[in-house]
Short mmCIF file of C-alpha atoms in Angstrom, two decimals:
data_model
loop_
_atom_site.label_atom_id
_atom_site.label_comp_id
_atom_site.label_asym_id
_atom_site.label_seq_id
_atom_site.Cartn_x
_atom_site.Cartn_y
_atom_site.Cartn_z
CA MET C 204 11.12 -18.08 18.70
CA ARG C 205 7.99 -18.90 20.40
CA ARG C 206 5.82 -16.39 21.83
CA ARG C 207 4.11 -16.37 25.26
CA ILE C 208 1.22 -18.16 24.70
CA LYS C 209 -2.23 -16.60 25.69
CA ASN C 210 -5.51 -18.78 26.47
CA CYS C 211 -8.31 -17.28 24.03
CA SER C 212 -11.06 -18.70 25.76
CA PHE C 213 -12.30 -15.65 27.55
CA PRO C 214 -15.00 -13.77 26.36
CA SER C 215 -13.28 -10.35 25.65
CA CYS C 216 -11.51 -12.26 22.89
CA ARG C 217 -14.80 -12.28 20.97
CA PRO C 218 -15.20 -8.96 19.04
CA PRO C 219 -17.44 -6.28 20.47
CA ALA C 220 -20.78 -6.43 18.57
CA GLY C 221 -22.59 -3.72 16.97
CA ARG C 222 -19.51 -2.20 15.01
CA ARG C 223 -20.98 -0.08 12.25
CA GLY C 224 -19.62 1.78 9.09
CA LEU C 225 -17.61 -1.17 7.74
CA PRO C 226 -18.29 -3.18 4.68
CA ALA C 227 -19.47 -6.42 4.73
CA LEU C 228 -15.78 -7.88 4.65
CA LEU C 229 -14.96 -6.03 7.79
CA ALA C 230 -18.24 -5.92 9.35
CA ALA C 231 -17.10 -8.44 12.00
CA LEU C 232 -13.48 -8.11 13.53
CA VAL C 233 -13.42 -11.82 13.86
CA LEU C 234 -13.52 -12.71 9.74
CA LEU C 235 -12.75 -16.51 10.17
CA SER C 236 -13.29 -19.01 13.07
CA GLY C 237 -14.06 -17.81 16.36
CA CYS C 238 -11.94 -18.24 19.71
CA GLY C 239 -11.82 -21.13 21.92
CA GLY C 240 -9.56 -23.38 20.57
CA GLY C 241 -6.49 -24.87 23.01
CA LYS C 242 -3.48 -22.82 22.50
CA ASP C 243 -1.46 -25.43 20.64
CA ASP C 244 -3.78 -25.65 17.53
CA SER C 245 -5.53 -22.03 17.44
CA LEU C 246 -3.49 -18.76 15.86
CA ARG C 247 -4.72 -15.32 16.38
CA ILE C 248 -3.69 -12.67 13.84
CA GLY C 249 -4.48 -9.24 14.67
CA ALA C 250 -4.37 -6.84 11.36
CA ALA C 251 -4.53 -3.14 11.78
CA LEU C 252 -5.25 -1.07 9.03
CA TYR C 253 -4.54 2.40 8.55
CA THR C 254 -7.76 2.98 6.61
CA GLN C 255 -9.97 0.83 4.63
CA ASP C 256 -10.95 3.64 2.36
CA ASP C 257 -7.85 3.23 0.60
CA THR C 258 -8.40 1.11 -2.16
CA PHE C 259 -5.15 -0.67 -2.24
CA ILE C 260 -5.32 -1.41 1.23
CA SER C 261 -8.54 -2.57 1.66
CA ALA C 262 -7.88 -5.28 -1.39
CA MET C 263 -4.80 -6.45 0.20
CA ALA C 264 -7.24 -7.04 3.38
CA GLN C 265 -9.58 -9.31 1.45
CA ASP C 266 -6.51 -10.87 -0.16
CA LEU C 267 -5.34 -11.93 3.32
CA GLU C 268 -8.79 -12.84 4.34
CA GLY C 269 -8.94 -15.27 1.48
CA LEU C 270 -5.21 -16.65 1.99
CA VAL C 271 -5.98 -17.18 5.51
CA ARG C 272 -9.08 -19.28 4.61
CA GLU C 273 -7.11 -21.38 2.36
CA ALA C 274 -4.31 -21.76 5.08
CA GLU C 275 -6.53 -23.05 7.79
CA SER C 276 -8.11 -25.64 5.47
CA GLY C 277 -5.09 -26.61 4.25
CA THR C 278 -3.31 -27.13 7.31
CA GLY C 279 -6.08 -27.89 9.51
CA LYS C 280 -5.14 -25.43 12.08
CA LYS C 281 -7.70 -22.73 13.61
CA ILE C 282 -6.83 -19.36 12.21
CA THR C 283 -8.55 -16.41 13.76
CA LEU C 284 -8.28 -13.07 11.73
CA PHE C 285 -9.06 -10.05 13.48
CA ILE C 286 -9.28 -7.01 11.08
CA ALA C 287 -9.37 -3.03 12.59
CA ASP C 288 -9.81 0.09 10.46
CA GLY C 289 -7.68 2.73 11.94
CA LYS C 290 -9.72 5.45 9.99
CA SER C 291 -6.62 7.63 9.65
CA SER C 292 -6.29 7.91 13.38
CA GLN C 293 -3.14 7.04 15.25
CA SER C 294 -4.67 7.13 18.64
CA THR C 295 -7.67 4.97 17.27
CA GLN C 296 -5.00 2.58 15.83
CA MET C 297 -2.87 2.57 19.28
CA ASP C 298 -6.30 1.26 20.97
CA GLN C 299 -6.85 -1.21 18.46
CA VAL C 300 -3.41 -2.62 19.01
CA ASP C 301 -4.03 -2.79 22.78
CA ARG C 302 -6.83 -4.82 22.31
CA PHE C 303 -5.42 -7.16 19.72
CA LEU C 304 -3.10 -7.95 23.03
CA ALA C 305 -5.81 -8.03 25.47
CA ARG C 306 -7.27 -10.31 23.57
CA GLY C 307 -4.35 -12.68 23.15
CA CYS C 308 -3.33 -12.23 19.69
CA ASP C 309 -0.25 -14.17 18.87
CA VAL C 310 1.12 -12.05 16.18
CA LEU C 311 0.36 -8.36 15.29
CA CYS C 312 0.18 -7.17 11.62
CA VAL C 313 0.21 -3.07 11.24
CA ASN C 314 -0.31 -1.00 8.62
CA LEU C 315 0.58 2.18 10.23
CA VAL C 316 -1.28 5.50 10.15
CA ASP C 317 1.80 7.46 11.68
CA ARG C 318 5.09 5.97 10.94
CA THR C 319 6.62 7.72 14.20
CA ALA C 320 4.24 5.75 15.99
CA ALA C 321 5.97 2.63 15.36
CA ALA C 322 8.40 2.35 18.26
CA VAL C 323 5.30 2.61 20.72
CA ILE C 324 3.77 0.03 19.13
CA ALA C 325 7.17 -2.20 18.69
CA ASP C 326 7.61 -1.79 22.77
CA LYS C 327 4.13 -2.83 23.66
CA ALA C 328 4.46 -6.08 21.21
CA GLU C 329 7.87 -6.69 22.76
CA ALA C 330 6.56 -6.50 26.37
CA GLU C 331 3.83 -9.06 25.56
CA GLY C 332 6.41 -11.39 23.93
CA VAL C 333 4.11 -10.76 20.37
CA PRO C 334 5.78 -10.69 17.20
CA LEU C 335 5.14 -7.71 15.12
CA VAL C 336 4.75 -7.45 11.30
CA PHE C 337 4.86 -4.10 9.91
CA PHE C 338 3.28 -3.83 6.33
CA ASN C 339 2.90 -1.28 3.36
CA ARG C 340 4.08 1.81 5.42
CA GLN C 341 7.65 1.18 6.42
CA PRO C 342 9.11 2.53 9.67
CA VAL C 343 12.79 3.73 9.92
CA GLU C 344 15.29 1.69 10.37
CA GLU C 345 15.92 2.17 14.16
CA ASP C 346 12.44 1.33 14.88
CA ILE C 347 12.61 -2.14 12.97
CA GLN C 348 15.69 -2.98 14.86
CA ARG C 349 14.35 -2.53 18.00
CA TRP C 350 14.05 -6.36 18.88
CA ASP C 351 14.38 -9.45 16.95
CA GLY C 352 10.67 -10.14 16.59
CA ILE C 353 9.88 -7.23 14.25
CA TYR C 354 9.64 -7.70 10.70
CA TYR C 355 8.64 -5.40 7.68
CA VAL C 356 6.89 -6.54 4.62
CA GLY C 357 6.22 -4.11 1.38
CA ALA C 358 8.02 -2.86 -1.59
CA ASP C 359 10.79 -0.39 -2.48
CA ALA C 360 9.13 3.00 -3.07
CA ARG C 361 12.13 4.31 -4.80
CA GLU C 362 11.64 1.54 -7.58
CA SER C 363 7.80 2.47 -8.15
CA GLY C 364 8.64 5.89 -8.41
CA GLU C 365 11.73 4.81 -11.02
CA LEU C 366 9.46 2.46 -12.84
CA GLN C 367 6.47 5.49 -13.27
CA GLY C 368 9.04 7.65 -14.59
CA GLU C 369 10.44 5.29 -16.93
CA LEU C 370 6.57 4.89 -18.65
CA VAL C 371 6.47 8.43 -19.38
CA LEU C 372 10.45 8.22 -20.74
CA ASP C 373 9.21 5.47 -22.96
CA ALA C 374 6.09 7.54 -24.19
CA TRP C 375 8.36 10.48 -25.05
CA ARG C 376 10.83 8.76 -26.73
CA ARG C 377 8.06 6.98 -28.62
CA ASP C 378 6.07 9.70 -29.83
CA ARG C 379 7.51 13.10 -28.67
CA GLU C 380 5.36 15.15 -30.78
CA ALA C 381 1.86 13.71 -29.26
CA LEU C 382 3.22 14.34 -25.68
CA ASP C 383 5.11 17.91 -26.22
CA ARG C 384 1.92 19.29 -27.38
CA ASN C 385 3.33 23.09 -27.46
CA GLY C 386 6.50 21.74 -29.19
CA ASP C 387 8.94 23.35 -26.78
CA GLY C 388 10.95 20.47 -25.97
CA VAL C 389 10.13 20.48 -22.45
CA LEU C 390 7.59 18.27 -20.78
CA GLN C 391 5.40 20.25 -18.54
CA TYR C 392 3.71 18.53 -15.47
CA VAL C 393 1.68 18.47 -12.31
CA MET C 394 2.38 16.20 -9.33
CA LEU C 395 -0.33 14.49 -7.26
CA GLU C 396 1.57 13.59 -3.88
CA GLY C 397 0.29 11.21 -0.93
CA GLU C 398 0.71 12.32 2.27
CA PRO C 399 3.32 15.19 3.35
CA GLY C 400 6.25 13.62 4.90
CA HIS C 401 5.26 9.74 3.83
CA GLN C 402 8.54 8.07 2.53
CA ASP C 403 6.41 6.29 -0.52
CA SER C 404 5.20 9.94 -1.52
CA LEU C 405 8.56 11.51 -1.12
CA LEU C 406 10.27 8.57 -2.91
CA ARG C 407 7.86 8.35 -5.84
CA THR C 408 7.78 11.99 -6.24
CA GLU C 409 11.74 12.30 -6.57
CA TYR C 410 12.53 9.31 -8.49
CA SER C 411 9.95 9.44 -11.17
CA ILE C 412 11.23 12.85 -12.20
CA LYS C 413 14.38 11.71 -11.91
CA ALA C 414 14.01 8.80 -14.45
CA LEU C 415 13.22 11.35 -16.80
CA THR C 416 16.09 13.82 -16.16
CA ASP C 417 18.55 10.97 -16.08
CA GLY C 418 16.95 9.90 -19.49
CA GLY C 419 17.71 13.45 -21.02
CA VAL C 420 14.34 15.06 -20.66
CA GLU C 421 13.76 18.36 -19.76
CA VAL C 422 10.91 19.03 -17.42
CA GLU C 423 8.96 21.74 -15.97
CA LYS C 424 6.81 21.35 -12.75
CA LEU C 425 3.59 23.54 -13.06
CA ALA C 426 2.36 22.43 -9.91
CA ASN C 427 2.54 19.90 -6.98
CA GLU C 428 0.10 19.25 -4.08
CA ALA C 429 -0.67 16.62 -1.38
CA ALA C 430 -3.82 14.98 -1.89
CA ASN C 431 -3.26 12.37 0.85
CA TRP C 432 -3.86 9.39 -1.44
CA ASN C 433 -7.60 10.34 -1.77
CA ARG C 434 -9.44 10.35 -5.18
CA ALA C 435 -11.94 13.07 -4.34
CA GLN C 436 -9.05 15.37 -3.03
CA ALA C 437 -7.17 14.59 -6.00
CA ALA C 438 -10.01 15.54 -8.30
CA ALA C 439 -10.21 18.77 -6.68
CA ARG C 440 -6.64 19.64 -7.09
CA MET C 441 -6.80 18.78 -10.75
CA ALA C 442 -9.70 20.79 -11.14
CA GLN C 443 -8.07 23.82 -9.72
CA TRP C 444 -4.63 23.27 -12.29
CA LEU C 445 -7.01 22.63 -15.18
CA GLU C 446 -8.54 26.19 -14.40
CA GLU C 447 -5.02 27.60 -14.17
CA PHE C 448 -2.79 25.93 -16.75
CA GLY C 449 -5.56 24.14 -19.15
CA ASP C 450 -4.14 22.38 -22.04
CA GLY C 451 -0.42 23.34 -20.87
CA ILE C 452 -0.73 20.14 -18.40
CA GLU C 453 1.05 17.71 -20.62
CA THR C 454 1.72 14.64 -18.01
CA VAL C 455 0.00 13.98 -14.78
CA PHE C 456 2.29 12.06 -12.33
CA SER C 457 0.13 10.65 -9.29
CA ASN C 458 1.68 8.74 -6.31
CA ASN C 459 -1.06 6.02 -6.47
CA ASP C 460 -3.89 4.94 -8.40
CA ASP C 461 -6.51 6.44 -6.45
CA MET C 462 -5.37 10.21 -7.05
CA ALA C 463 -4.66 9.36 -10.52
CA LEU C 464 -8.63 8.45 -10.84
CA GLY C 465 -9.53 11.57 -9.23
CA ALA C 466 -7.45 13.51 -11.82
CA ILE C 467 -9.52 11.35 -14.40
CA ASP C 468 -12.69 12.42 -12.57
CA ALA C 469 -11.91 16.31 -13.11
CA LEU C 470 -10.74 16.02 -16.54
CA ALA C 471 -14.15 13.87 -17.45
CA ASP C 472 -15.92 16.78 -15.68
CA THR C 473 -14.45 19.19 -18.59
CA PRO C 474 -14.78 17.46 -21.72
CA ARG C 475 -11.47 18.37 -23.90
CA ASP C 476 -10.31 16.99 -27.13
CA ARG C 477 -7.04 15.82 -25.84
CA TRP C 478 -6.09 14.82 -22.42
CA PRO C 479 -2.65 14.63 -20.67
CA LEU C 480 -0.86 11.55 -20.08
CA ILE C 481 -1.65 10.11 -16.64
CA VAL C 482 0.35 7.61 -14.62
CA GLY C 483 -0.48 5.77 -11.39
CA VAL C 484 1.05 3.42 -9.00
CA ASP C 485 -0.84 0.28 -7.73
CA ALA C 486 -2.61 -1.62 -10.11
CA THR C 487 -5.82 -1.37 -8.59
CA ALA C 488 -8.91 -2.89 -10.30
CA PRO C 489 -10.23 0.46 -10.80
CA ALA C 490 -7.06 1.55 -12.41
CA LEU C 491 -6.49 -1.49 -14.78
CA GLU C 492 -10.30 -0.56 -16.06
CA ALA C 493 -8.81 2.97 -16.85
CA VAL C 494 -5.87 1.85 -18.66
CA ALA C 495 -8.11 -0.56 -20.63
CA SER C 496 -10.26 2.30 -21.37
CA GLY C 497 -7.19 4.63 -22.37
CA GLN C 498 -7.93 6.90 -19.50
CA LEU C 499 -4.90 6.00 -17.79
CA TYR C 500 -1.87 5.61 -19.84
CA GLY C 501 -0.21 3.36 -17.35
CA THR C 502 0.45 2.12 -13.63
CA VAL C 503 2.91 0.50 -11.62
CA HIS C 504 1.85 -3.05 -10.20
CA ASN C 505 2.08 -2.81 -6.44
CA ASP C 506 1.93 -6.48 -5.45
CA GLY C 507 -0.91 -6.85 -2.39
CA ARG C 508 -1.77 -10.23 -2.80
CA GLY C 509 1.99 -11.22 -2.94
CA GLN C 510 2.59 -8.77 0.25
CA ALA C 511 -0.75 -10.60 2.01
CA GLN C 512 0.77 -14.06 1.21
CA ALA C 513 4.35 -13.06 2.68
CA ILE C 514 2.69 -11.93 5.92
CA LEU C 515 1.05 -15.13 6.26
CA ASP C 516 3.86 -16.99 5.46
CA LEU C 517 5.84 -15.18 7.88
CA THR C 518 3.12 -15.34 10.69
CA LEU C 519 2.94 -19.17 10.11
CA ALA C 520 6.71 -19.56 10.49
CA LEU C 521 6.76 -17.55 13.70
CA TRP C 522 3.61 -19.59 15.20
CA ASN C 523 5.27 -23.01 14.49
CA GLY C 524 8.55 -21.73 16.05
CA GLU C 525 10.39 -22.11 12.39
CA ASP C 526 13.29 -19.93 11.14
CA PRO C 527 11.23 -17.07 9.39
CA ALA C 528 14.13 -17.06 6.76
CA GLN C 529 12.97 -20.57 5.49
CA ALA C 530 9.44 -19.42 4.75
CA VAL C 531 10.26 -15.91 3.00
CA ASP C 532 12.77 -14.06 1.40
CA LEU C 533 14.06 -12.36 4.42
CA GLU C 534 16.70 -9.52 4.03
CA GLU C 535 18.76 -8.16 6.88
CA GLY C 536 16.80 -10.52 9.29
CA HIS C 537 13.69 -8.41 9.04
CA TYR C 538 12.51 -7.38 5.63
CA VAL C 539 10.59 -8.95 3.04
CA TRP C 540 10.44 -6.94 -0.31
CA LEU C 541 8.29 -7.42 -3.17
CA PRO C 542 9.17 -6.26 -6.75
CA TYR C 543 7.10 -3.66 -8.61
CA ARG C 544 6.02 -3.86 -12.31
CA GLN C 545 4.90 -1.78 -14.97
CA VAL C 546 1.42 -1.97 -16.37
CA THR C 547 0.41 -0.51 -19.71
CA LEU C 548 -2.55 -1.73 -22.33
CA GLU C 549 0.24 -3.74 -23.76
CA ASN C 550 0.58 -6.09 -20.94
CA LEU C 551 -2.71 -5.58 -19.25
CA GLU C 552 -3.99 -8.81 -19.89
CA GLU C 553 -1.69 -10.92 -17.71
CA PHE C 554 -2.79 -8.44 -14.77
CA TRP C 555 -6.40 -9.01 -15.20
CA LYS C 556 -5.62 -12.71 -14.84
CA GLU C 557 -3.86 -11.92 -11.55
#
C-alpha cells in the first residue's frame, strides 16, 4: 500500500523553535535528519507519546531513535523522526497528530493518551492516506479494523499478569513460611493499579491474582488503589497502607515498575526488619537495579526495544510498498505481539546484557 506522498520542503515541516521542558532526547522534535529531501528518498515518521514521564515509554522512545539512526545508516535513506510528548493530555496529543499530518509525515505512530480517541485519530489518518501504527496502548478491536492501514504493536497484558502472579506463586511454593508471615495459610496483599479502565491495568490486576488462586493459594486483598503508573503516587498510597496494615502486608502487586519503585520508596522511609515481597512489570533499568539489590523480588520484562524494532520494520515496509506481513509477524492482518518474560535475581544477568 502506498500513501499519498507529501512534499516536505516547506518551512512548516521543521519543528517549532523554543520548546522547553523536554530532556535532551526530545528537546528537538526532529531527532534525526531534517526535512528537504525528495519524496522518494525521505521518510518522515511522527511518533506521539502519551507522556515521556513514563520510564518505560521514555526508554522505548530512545530505542526507536537509535534504531532509526541505524536504519538510516544501513539503508542510505533519509529518515526524519518527530517525537511529541502528549503530557497525559488527549487534546494535546490530538493537536500533535494534526501537526504531524500537516508536516507531511508518511507514517503515524501513536501511543494513546486515551484509547477512546483512537477512532478520531484513525479517521484523520485515513483521510490523508497515512498508515497508522498504535503501540503499547491497545485500542478496541473495532477501531483497529476501521481501515486496512491501521496496525497495533504491543504485548498481551493478560500474559504479563499471569507471569507476575506466577512469580509470587513460585515464591510461595519455594518458601511458604517466609511469605506467610502470620502463618494463617492466606496470602495478604495490596495492589497498585495503573489508570482506571486501562486494559493493561485491568488485565494485570485480574490475572496476577488468578494465577495464584489457580495454583491453589488462598488470598486476601487488604487494599487496592490506582496510582496511574506513577512512582510518587504509588509511594503515597503505600505509605497510607503501611500506616493502616503495617507488617500485615505480605505481598505488593504493582501493575508496572514505576509504581513498584514507589512502594519501595515508602518502605525505605519507614525502616523495618522485614519487607513484603514486591513484584512489578516492565523490567526498566531502575527496576533491574532494585532486583539486584533485593528490594524488588521480580518483574516481567516488557520488550520495549522489540516493540520499537517492530514499529520501525512495519513502517519501512509500508513506506517501501511491501507486504508488512513479510517484515513482521503479523496476526489477523493488524497485530504484532511481543512476548513477556519473567525476571528474577536468578536470570537477571541476561537482561543486564540487553
